[in-house]
Amino acid sequence: MFLWTLIIHFFGLILPGPDFFLISSYALREGFKNALKASLGVSFAMSVWIILSILGLSVIFHQFPFLQVILSSIGALYLLYLAYLIYKNTKNTKLKTQKPPISPFFSGVITNLSNPKVIFYFASVFANFDFSQMQWMLVVLILVLILETIVYFSLVALLFSKQFMLKIYEKNLKKIDYLSAFIFFSFGVFILAKNLLAMIISN
């Protein structure tokens, strides 16, 4: 079960999403240092989800769904703002333009925290463990999952900061920017629409 959890988490990580595009965007535009900061921000936020899911935040969200709505809506608005910045960059030909007003680390934190469904994923995974009889495994699993997350996103930051990736990016600058902006925009709109629908149904 321990190994399967790590494998499932790995395949969950490699699916391209807002976290991936945020880190790769920083790497391509600002280099490895800022991309690494963003990856650490994403990893920190995901670590929070891992720990909170074990502590039972999924139960709290079930009892008080408005907390999930508030948290995810704030993150969604930030994703829309990032989409606007990236779209604005398509008007320029320079590689390094329009930085978000907050640090790469906090950009990573907010982007990841905008997706509270992560906690239900981890809660479902951890539900298979009897932690009352193997608390040591719980600690080890948390540490390994966090390390796996940091290593993966750090590799993304490293790969996309390489010169050959920069050349590919420069050749397809506008296409990649449009794609990134579309992904952030679509994800943000999807979250807001889902939250609005949930509020309408609840009323």
Coordinates of C-alpha atoms in Angstrom, one line a residue:
M1 CA 0.0 0.0 0.0
F2 CA 2.9 2.3 0.8
L3 CA 4.5 1.8 -2.6
W4 CA 1.2 2.1 -4.4
T5 CA 0.5 5.5 -2.7
L6 CA 3.8 6.8 -3.9
I7 CA 3.1 5.6 -7.5
I8 CA -0.4 7.1 -7.5
H9 CA 1.0 10.4 -6.2
F10 CA 3.7 10.4 -8.9
F11 CA 1.2 10.0 -11.7
G12 CA -0.9 12.6 -10.2
L13 CA 2.0 15.0 -10.2
I14 CA 3.0 14.4 -13.9
L15 CA -0.5 15.4 -15.2
P16 CA 0.0 18.9 -16.5
G17 CA -2.0 21.4 -14.5
P18 CA -1.8 25.0 -13.2
D19 CA 1.2 24.1 -10.9
F20 CA 3.2 22.7 -13.8
F21 CA 2.5 25.7 -16.1
L22 CA 3.2 28.2 -13.3
I23 CA 6.7 26.6 -12.6
S24 CA 7.6 26.1 -16.3
S25 CA 6.5 29.7 -17.0
Y26 CA 8.8 31.0 -14.3
A27 CA 11.7 28.8 -15.5
L28 CA 11.3 29.9 -19.1
R29 CA 10.9 33.6 -18.4
E30 CA 13.0 34.2 -15.2
G31 CA 15.3 31.3 -14.9
F32 CA 15.8 28.4 -12.5
K33 CA 16.1 30.4 -9.3
N34 CA 12.6 31.9 -9.4
A35 CA 11.1 28.7 -10.8
L36 CA 12.6 26.8 -7.9
K37 CA 11.0 29.2 -5.5
A38 CA 7.7 28.7 -7.2
S39 CA 8.2 24.9 -7.0
L40 CA 8.9 25.1 -3.3
G41 CA 5.7 27.2 -2.9
V42 CA 3.7 24.6 -4.7
S43 CA 5.3 21.8 -2.6
F44 CA 4.7 23.7 0.6
A45 CA 1.0 24.1 -0.2
M46 CA 0.7 20.5 -1.2
S47 CA 2.4 19.5 2.1
V48 CA -0.3 21.5 3.9
W49 CA -3.0 19.6 2.0
I50 CA -1.3 16.3 2.9
I51 CA -1.1 17.1 6.6
L52 CA -4.6 18.7 6.8
S53 CA -6.2 15.7 5.0
I54 CA -4.8 13.4 7.7
L55 CA -6.1 15.7 10.4
G56 CA -9.6 15.5 8.9
L57 CA -10.1 18.8 7.1
S58 CA -12.1 16.9 4.5
V59 CA -14.7 16.4 7.2
I60 CA -14.7 20.1 8.0
F61 CA -15.1 21.0 4.4
H62 CA -18.0 18.6 4.2
Q63 CA -19.6 20.2 7.3
F64 CA -18.8 23.8 6.2
P65 CA -18.6 23.8 2.4
F66 CA -18.5 27.6 2.3
L67 CA -14.9 27.4 3.6
Q68 CA -13.9 25.4 0.5
V69 CA -15.8 27.8 -1.7
I70 CA -14.0 30.9 -0.2
L71 CA -10.5 29.4 -0.4
S72 CA -10.9 28.0 -4.0
S73 CA -12.5 31.2 -5.2
I74 CA -9.6 33.4 -4.0
G75 CA -7.2 31.0 -5.8
A76 CA -9.3 31.1 -8.9
L77 CA -9.3 34.9 -9.1
Y78 CA -5.5 34.8 -8.8
L79 CA -5.3 32.3 -11.6
L80 CA -7.4 34.7 -13.8
Y81 CA -5.0 37.5 -12.9
L82 CA -2.1 35.4 -13.9
A83 CA -3.8 34.5 -17.2
Y84 CA -4.2 38.3 -17.8
L85 CA -0.6 38.9 -17.2
I86 CA 0.5 36.1 -19.5
Y87 CA -1.9 37.3 -22.2
K88 CA -0.5 40.8 -21.8
N89 CA 3.0 39.4 -22.4
T90 CA 1.9 38.3 -25.8
K91 CA 2.0 41.9 -26.9
N92 CA 5.7 41.9 -26.2
T93 CA 8.6 40.2 -27.9
K94 CA 10.9 40.3 -24.9
L95 CA 11.2 37.2 -22.8
K96 CA 11.2 38.8 -19.4
T97 CA 8.2 41.0 -18.8
Q98 CA 5.2 41.5 -16.5
K99 CA 6.0 39.8 -13.2
P100 CA 3.2 39.0 -10.8
P101 CA 3.2 41.4 -7.8
I102 CA 3.9 38.7 -5.3
S103 CA 7.0 36.5 -5.0
P104 CA 7.3 33.2 -7.0
F105 CA 7.0 31.2 -3.7
F106 CA 3.7 32.7 -2.8
S107 CA 2.5 32.4 -6.4
G108 CA 3.1 28.7 -6.1
V109 CA 1.4 28.5 -2.7
I110 CA -1.8 30.4 -3.9
T111 CA -1.9 28.5 -7.2
N112 CA -1.9 25.1 -5.5
L113 CA -4.2 26.1 -2.7
S114 CA -6.8 27.2 -5.3
N115 CA -7.5 23.5 -5.8
P116 CA -9.0 22.1 -2.6
K117 CA -10.0 18.9 -4.4
V118 CA -6.4 17.8 -3.6
I119 CA -7.4 17.2 0.0
F120 CA -10.1 14.8 -1.0
Y121 CA -7.6 12.9 -3.2
F122 CA -5.2 12.6 -0.3
A123 CA -8.0 11.8 2.2
S124 CA -9.2 8.9 -0.1
V125 CA -5.6 7.6 -0.3
F126 CA -4.9 7.8 3.4
A127 CA -8.3 6.2 4.2
N128 CA -6.7 2.9 3.3
F129 CA -4.3 3.0 6.2
D130 CA -4.9 2.1 9.8
F131 CA -2.7 4.7 11.4
S132 CA -3.6 3.7 14.9
Q133 CA -1.4 0.7 14.5
M134 CA 1.4 2.1 12.4
Q135 CA 1.9 5.8 13.3
W136 CA 5.6 5.6 12.3
M137 CA 4.5 4.8 8.7
L138 CA 2.3 7.8 8.7
V139 CA 5.2 10.1 9.4
V140 CA 7.4 8.3 6.9
L141 CA 4.7 8.5 4.2
I142 CA 4.2 12.2 4.7
L143 CA 7.9 12.9 4.5
V144 CA 8.3 10.8 1.4
L145 CA 5.3 12.3 -0.4
I146 CA 6.6 15.8 0.4
L147 CA 10.1 14.9 -0.9
E148 CA 8.6 13.3 -4.0
T149 CA 6.7 16.5 -4.7
I150 CA 9.7 18.8 -4.2
V151 CA 11.9 16.6 -6.4
Y152 CA 9.4 16.4 -9.3
F153 CA 8.7 20.2 -9.4
S154 CA 12.3 21.1 -8.9
L155 CA 13.1 18.9 -12.0
V156 CA 10.5 20.7 -13.9
A157 CA 12.1 24.0 -12.9
L158 CA 15.5 22.8 -13.9
L159 CA 14.4 21.3 -17.2
F160 CA 12.5 24.4 -18.4
S161 CA 15.3 26.7 -17.5
K162 CA 17.8 25.0 -19.9
Q163 CA 18.9 26.8 -23.0
F164 CA 17.4 24.3 -25.5
M165 CA 14.0 24.8 -23.9
L166 CA 14.5 28.6 -24.1
K167 CA 15.1 28.2 -27.8
I168 CA 12.0 26.2 -28.3
Y169 CA 10.1 28.7 -26.2
E170 CA 11.4 31.7 -28.1
K171 CA 10.4 30.1 -31.4
N172 CA 6.9 29.5 -30.2
L173 CA 6.6 32.4 -27.7
K174 CA 3.1 33.6 -28.5
K175 CA 1.6 30.1 -29.0
I176 CA 2.9 28.9 -25.6
D177 CA 1.8 32.1 -23.9
Y178 CA -1.6 31.9 -25.4
L179 CA -1.8 28.2 -24.3
S180 CA -0.7 29.0 -20.8
A181 CA -3.1 31.9 -20.4
F182 CA -5.9 29.8 -21.7
I183 CA -5.1 27.0 -19.2
F184 CA -5.0 29.4 -16.3
F185 CA -8.1 31.2 -17.5
S186 CA -10.1 28.0 -18.1
F187 CA -9.1 26.5 -14.7
G188 CA -10.0 29.7 -12.9
V189 CA -13.4 30.1 -14.7
F190 CA -14.1 26.4 -14.1
I191 CA -13.5 26.7 -10.3
L192 CA -15.7 29.9 -10.1
A193 CA -18.5 28.3 -12.1
K194 CA -18.4 25.2 -10.0
N195 CA -18.5 27.2 -6.8
L196 CA -21.4 29.4 -8.1
L197 CA -23.4 26.3 -9.2
A198 CA -22.8 24.7 -5.7
M199 CA -24.1 27.9 -4.0
I200 CA -27.2 27.9 -6.3
I201 CA -27.9 24.3 -5.6
S202 CA -27.4 24.7 -1.8
N203 CA -29.9 27.5 -1.8

